[in-house]
XYZ file of C-alpha atoms in Angstrom:
361
model
C 26.614 204.965 258.860
C 28.146 204.934 255.262
C 27.380 202.296 252.751
C 30.429 200.979 250.998
C 31.769 197.882 249.245
C 34.690 195.949 251.007
C 37.471 193.890 249.216
C 39.921 191.726 251.460
C 42.732 192.167 249.293
C 43.241 188.439 248.508
C 40.164 187.761 246.318
C 38.034 189.622 243.799
C 34.945 189.109 245.881
C 33.126 192.154 246.600
C 30.932 192.660 249.883
C 28.607 195.171 250.899
C 29.396 196.706 254.093
C 28.492 199.796 256.419
C 31.351 201.985 257.649
C 31.192 203.687 261.302
C 33.587 205.263 263.735
C 33.531 204.109 267.240
C 35.860 205.084 269.936
C 38.741 206.010 267.486
C 38.135 202.901 265.239
C 36.795 202.044 261.871
C 34.291 199.334 262.061
C 32.896 197.421 259.216
C 29.391 195.880 259.683
C 27.929 193.258 257.502
C 24.354 193.930 256.070
C 22.881 191.519 259.128
C 24.737 193.943 261.340
C 27.711 191.393 262.497
C 30.982 193.165 262.893
C 33.317 192.409 260.020
C 36.430 194.022 261.175
C 38.019 196.834 263.237
C 40.969 198.909 262.801
C 42.593 202.024 264.555
C 41.894 205.254 262.631
C 45.539 206.031 262.752
C 46.431 202.793 260.492
C 44.135 203.539 257.755
C 44.915 205.578 254.572
C 42.247 207.317 252.775
C 42.533 208.322 249.106
C 42.415 211.909 247.881
C 39.183 213.648 247.153
C 38.643 213.654 243.363
C 35.553 214.370 241.475
C 33.683 211.523 239.959
C 36.446 208.992 241.319
C 35.751 206.384 243.803
C 37.009 207.175 247.420
C 39.275 204.331 248.849
C 39.843 203.459 252.768
C 42.808 201.135 252.699
C 43.708 198.839 255.769
C 47.337 197.904 256.723
C 46.864 194.308 255.280
C 45.934 195.563 251.604
C 41.828 195.009 252.447
C 40.095 198.179 251.329
C 36.561 199.957 251.395
C 35.345 201.564 247.948
C 32.769 204.305 248.348
C 31.212 205.224 244.877
C 28.046 206.984 245.697
C 28.314 210.711 245.823
C 26.108 211.116 248.518
C 27.968 208.500 250.557
C 31.117 210.166 249.725
C 29.497 213.529 251.229
C 28.808 211.624 254.431
C 32.423 210.212 254.584
C 33.710 213.787 254.231
C 31.578 214.878 257.219
C 32.875 211.851 259.085
C 36.337 212.433 258.271
C 35.887 216.163 259.333
C 34.470 215.073 262.738
C 37.537 212.708 263.425
C 39.921 215.446 262.829
C 41.033 214.335 259.388
C 42.256 217.213 257.524
C 43.039 217.226 253.489
C 46.093 218.551 251.998
C 46.275 221.915 250.066
C 46.587 220.060 246.844
C 43.107 218.285 247.407
C 41.642 221.634 248.434
C 42.778 223.453 245.190
C 41.759 220.526 242.843
C 38.294 220.855 244.444
C 38.092 224.691 244.454
C 38.046 226.894 241.048
C 39.368 229.724 243.041
C 42.321 228.098 244.552
C 42.701 226.209 241.438
C 43.220 229.618 239.753
C 45.447 230.968 242.346
C 47.814 228.082 242.178
C 47.945 228.471 238.348
C 48.642 231.910 238.767
C 51.202 231.388 241.414
C 52.984 229.029 239.093
C 52.902 231.372 236.197
C 54.674 233.967 238.447
C 57.130 231.602 239.719
C 58.265 230.374 236.246
C 58.448 233.900 234.964
C 60.375 235.119 238.008
C 62.609 231.821 237.604
C 62.940 232.860 233.716
C 63.755 236.377 234.434
C 66.163 236.035 237.643
C 66.567 232.318 238.264
C 67.858 231.104 235.127
C 70.415 233.628 234.403
C 71.677 233.435 237.908
C 71.873 229.700 237.557
C 73.752 229.928 234.340
C 76.236 232.097 235.756
C 77.006 229.806 238.682
C 77.188 226.861 236.333
C 79.450 228.880 233.844
C 81.848 230.005 236.362
C 82.038 226.243 237.536
C 83.278 225.120 233.912
C 87.089 224.741 233.423
C 88.459 227.140 230.982
C 89.912 224.043 229.041
C 86.479 222.912 228.429
C 84.941 226.216 227.618
C 88.014 226.590 224.928
C 87.026 223.204 223.815
C 83.548 224.156 223.175
C 84.568 227.256 221.372
C 87.050 225.316 219.255
C 84.405 222.657 218.369
C 81.648 225.530 217.481
C 84.309 227.288 215.183
C 84.790 223.899 213.377
C 81.174 223.390 212.878
C 80.556 226.953 211.530
C 83.640 226.615 209.088
C 81.716 223.442 207.924
C 78.331 225.029 207.650
C 78.651 229.025 207.312
C 81.952 230.180 207.239
C 84.648 230.581 204.580
C 88.376 231.099 204.826
C 89.421 234.860 204.825
C 90.463 236.709 201.649
C 92.276 239.365 203.413
C 95.925 239.574 203.131
C 97.857 237.538 205.886
C 99.915 240.619 206.631
C 96.808 242.778 207.491
C 95.440 239.778 209.523
C 98.804 239.698 211.402
C 98.832 243.508 212.147
C 95.553 243.529 213.670
C 96.451 240.507 215.882
C 99.406 242.147 216.847
C 97.633 245.381 217.591
C 95.188 244.026 219.823
C 97.902 241.919 221.555
C 99.899 244.902 222.566
C 96.967 246.049 224.637
C 97.578 246.260 228.416
C 94.853 244.317 229.772
C 93.319 244.364 233.148
C 95.045 242.228 235.790
C 91.605 240.270 236.536
C 91.674 239.109 232.395
C 92.125 235.539 232.411
C 91.318 234.214 228.945
C 93.675 234.039 225.927
C 92.345 235.442 222.931
C 92.750 233.965 219.265
C 91.302 236.313 216.613
C 90.272 234.575 213.581
C 88.995 236.031 210.229
C 86.578 234.613 207.965
C 84.468 235.455 204.980
C 80.930 235.053 205.630
C 77.384 236.008 204.444
C 76.579 237.499 207.457
C 78.176 241.146 206.503
C 80.333 243.310 208.877
C 80.493 241.371 211.895
C 82.447 240.082 214.787
C 81.508 237.638 217.435
C 83.080 235.810 220.340
C 83.101 231.951 221.337
C 83.162 230.620 224.617
C 87.131 230.178 225.612
C 88.447 233.089 223.736
C 88.078 232.779 219.957
C 86.884 236.018 218.386
C 85.642 235.663 214.779
C 86.013 238.742 212.852
C 84.384 238.805 209.157
C 86.283 240.369 206.109
C 83.337 242.659 205.653
C 83.979 244.483 209.175
C 87.671 245.109 208.520
C 86.855 246.508 204.990
C 84.352 248.685 206.372
C 86.083 250.122 209.264
C 89.938 249.594 208.626
C 92.399 248.610 211.233
C 92.335 251.585 213.744
C 91.016 252.084 217.094
C 87.426 251.325 216.248
C 88.170 247.908 215.166
C 90.162 247.461 218.371
C 87.369 248.650 220.101
C 85.258 245.933 218.643
C 87.497 243.146 219.581
C 87.820 244.861 223.076
C 83.893 244.456 223.241
C 84.041 240.869 222.314
C 86.751 240.276 224.531
C 84.390 241.820 227.324
C 81.875 239.162 226.440
C 84.727 236.217 226.860
C 85.895 237.404 230.009
C 82.356 237.704 231.577
C 81.558 234.494 229.981
C 78.379 235.759 228.368
C 78.641 233.165 225.439
C 78.819 230.398 227.562
C 76.104 231.491 229.803
C 73.576 232.202 226.865
C 74.298 228.601 225.695
C 73.545 227.388 229.461
C 70.219 229.568 229.545
C 68.921 228.471 225.879
C 69.676 224.699 226.728
C 68.386 224.467 229.845
C 64.798 222.993 228.735
C 66.899 220.817 226.278
C 69.190 219.744 229.039
C 66.282 218.677 231.412
C 64.872 216.696 228.375
C 68.304 214.859 227.778
C 68.605 214.219 231.672
C 65.458 212.634 231.641
C 65.732 210.689 228.233
C 69.213 210.474 227.581
C 69.870 212.080 224.095
C 72.279 215.005 224.093
C 72.794 214.874 220.602
C 70.156 217.388 219.714
C 71.481 219.922 222.231
C 75.144 219.738 221.297
C 74.256 220.120 217.563
C 72.332 223.348 218.091
C 75.230 225.023 219.931
C 77.006 226.425 216.755
C 73.622 228.000 215.478
C 72.638 229.321 219.054
C 75.994 231.005 219.130
C 75.855 232.320 215.473
C 72.338 233.848 216.147
C 72.994 235.078 219.829
C 71.583 238.362 221.022
C 73.229 239.185 224.213
C 70.767 240.749 226.974
C 70.946 244.412 227.443
C 73.088 243.959 230.716
C 75.593 241.972 228.779
C 75.974 244.367 226.228
C 76.265 246.840 228.610
C 79.028 245.095 230.474
C 80.886 244.363 227.264
C 80.699 248.018 226.182
C 82.012 249.332 229.434
C 84.755 246.795 229.464
C 85.974 247.884 226.048
C 85.692 251.495 227.029
C 87.890 250.894 229.919
C 90.432 248.941 227.973
C 90.666 251.403 225.360
C 91.013 254.417 227.902
C 93.844 252.657 229.794
C 95.616 252.260 226.544
C 95.075 255.552 225.352
C 93.062 254.495 222.520
C 89.817 256.505 221.174
C 86.509 255.421 222.840
C 84.796 257.747 220.107
C 86.297 255.811 217.383
C 84.635 252.642 218.770
C 81.311 254.421 219.030
C 82.107 255.597 215.119
C 82.410 251.925 214.054
C 78.938 251.151 215.696
C 77.530 253.965 214.173
C 78.981 252.577 210.886
C 77.638 249.252 211.560
C 74.069 250.762 212.294
C 74.220 252.923 208.728
C 75.077 249.579 207.048
C 72.568 247.047 208.756
C 69.830 249.997 208.565
C 70.377 250.487 204.804
C 69.950 246.437 204.547
C 66.926 246.750 206.566
C 65.550 249.704 204.461
C 65.956 247.672 201.445
C 64.235 244.729 202.637
C 61.472 246.805 204.320
C 60.847 248.176 200.579
C 60.304 244.615 199.363
C 58.304 243.760 202.613
C 56.666 246.899 204.021
C 55.351 245.255 207.247
C 58.819 244.809 208.195
C 59.698 248.433 208.160
C 59.177 249.247 211.888
C 60.849 246.204 213.182
C 63.874 248.118 214.394
C 61.905 250.625 216.387
C 59.164 248.039 217.432
C 60.964 245.047 218.214
C 63.377 247.377 220.267
C 60.659 247.800 222.742
C 60.068 244.226 223.387
C 63.432 242.849 222.878
C 66.170 242.599 225.485
C 68.777 243.620 222.910
C 69.678 247.444 223.303
C 69.551 249.625 220.351
C 72.743 250.462 218.645
C 72.250 254.276 218.971
C 71.539 253.838 222.677
C 74.906 252.234 223.113
C 76.575 254.867 220.636
C 75.090 257.573 222.838
C 76.651 255.823 225.996
C 80.160 255.426 224.471
C 80.120 259.042 223.209
C 79.273 260.106 226.989
C 81.999 258.123 228.162
C 84.491 259.649 225.821
C 83.376 263.060 226.502
C 83.338 262.599 230.572
C 86.992 260.722 230.293
C 88.412 263.135 227.924
C 88.556 261.201 224.505
C 92.022 260.192 223.107
C 93.088 262.044 220.079
C 93.982 258.760 218.431
C 91.744 257.751 215.410
C 91.230 255.383 212.796
C 93.934 254.001 210.751
C 93.470 252.875 207.045
């Protein structure tokens, strides 16, 4: 028999009892041997086995037995085993360091696979469900926030801006293209750059136009950003980066922090290798379809690499430990090296018989 303490569930009085199993029933005996109560085993609830915690056997009416002594708990475990009671895998894992370690490793693997494959897949599904009107509204509100915090009105002549817009608008686009593009020019401290916002806004900095001119190379940059828009890369990245925050928002009801962080997330966005490759191929095919030079686009990337590379070298001279950032971080980063992209575009240009069209000043 197992020594336990009985509580009737109506009062706080504790009563010492002995527990036994007879003919499929749990029987409680008082100290003098009188039967206190009986109950079929199938009607009882047994608490999980947790180290240093009491075991509880609860009856249907709320009464329960408490078993505190470790030796008595061991006897209870043996008794339960003889009656056919089996503990769940969670309990077994909690009481076995091998199972606990295995469960922890399995959880890490599941989380890693979810982050690597599940999250991008889920972001793509969700992004494709977002109406284009809502996507465009997100892009407009993001541009407004950027204008208030980081961007300044363009200093480029209006006529030059119009020529660039007209040149891009004249492109023959693939039939599956669904977005309407708005090219906006801004002066900014981010140097020669261009980036796409969800919905179709493509931001081009004055420094980029001054660096590469108005020809095929700049058109290639715009086509590359259009590829990001068509594949909804920006929206998918925002969904991925906001996934944890969105979960917290659903739990706690505060979405303001997430929404306020969208502009900064888009401005500092670094697309994955696959995203950049998709956008590069979209641009290359669009340029080829319109008889423009893919090689000129590669030349622009080289010019950008040279410009930003010079900036990195200047910073490295001030901070030597940053000198190897470009090569070292490339190994760990999902963002492809610019020279890899340049080589791919030049191979495409050679394979498809590059156009004679060149850069216009």
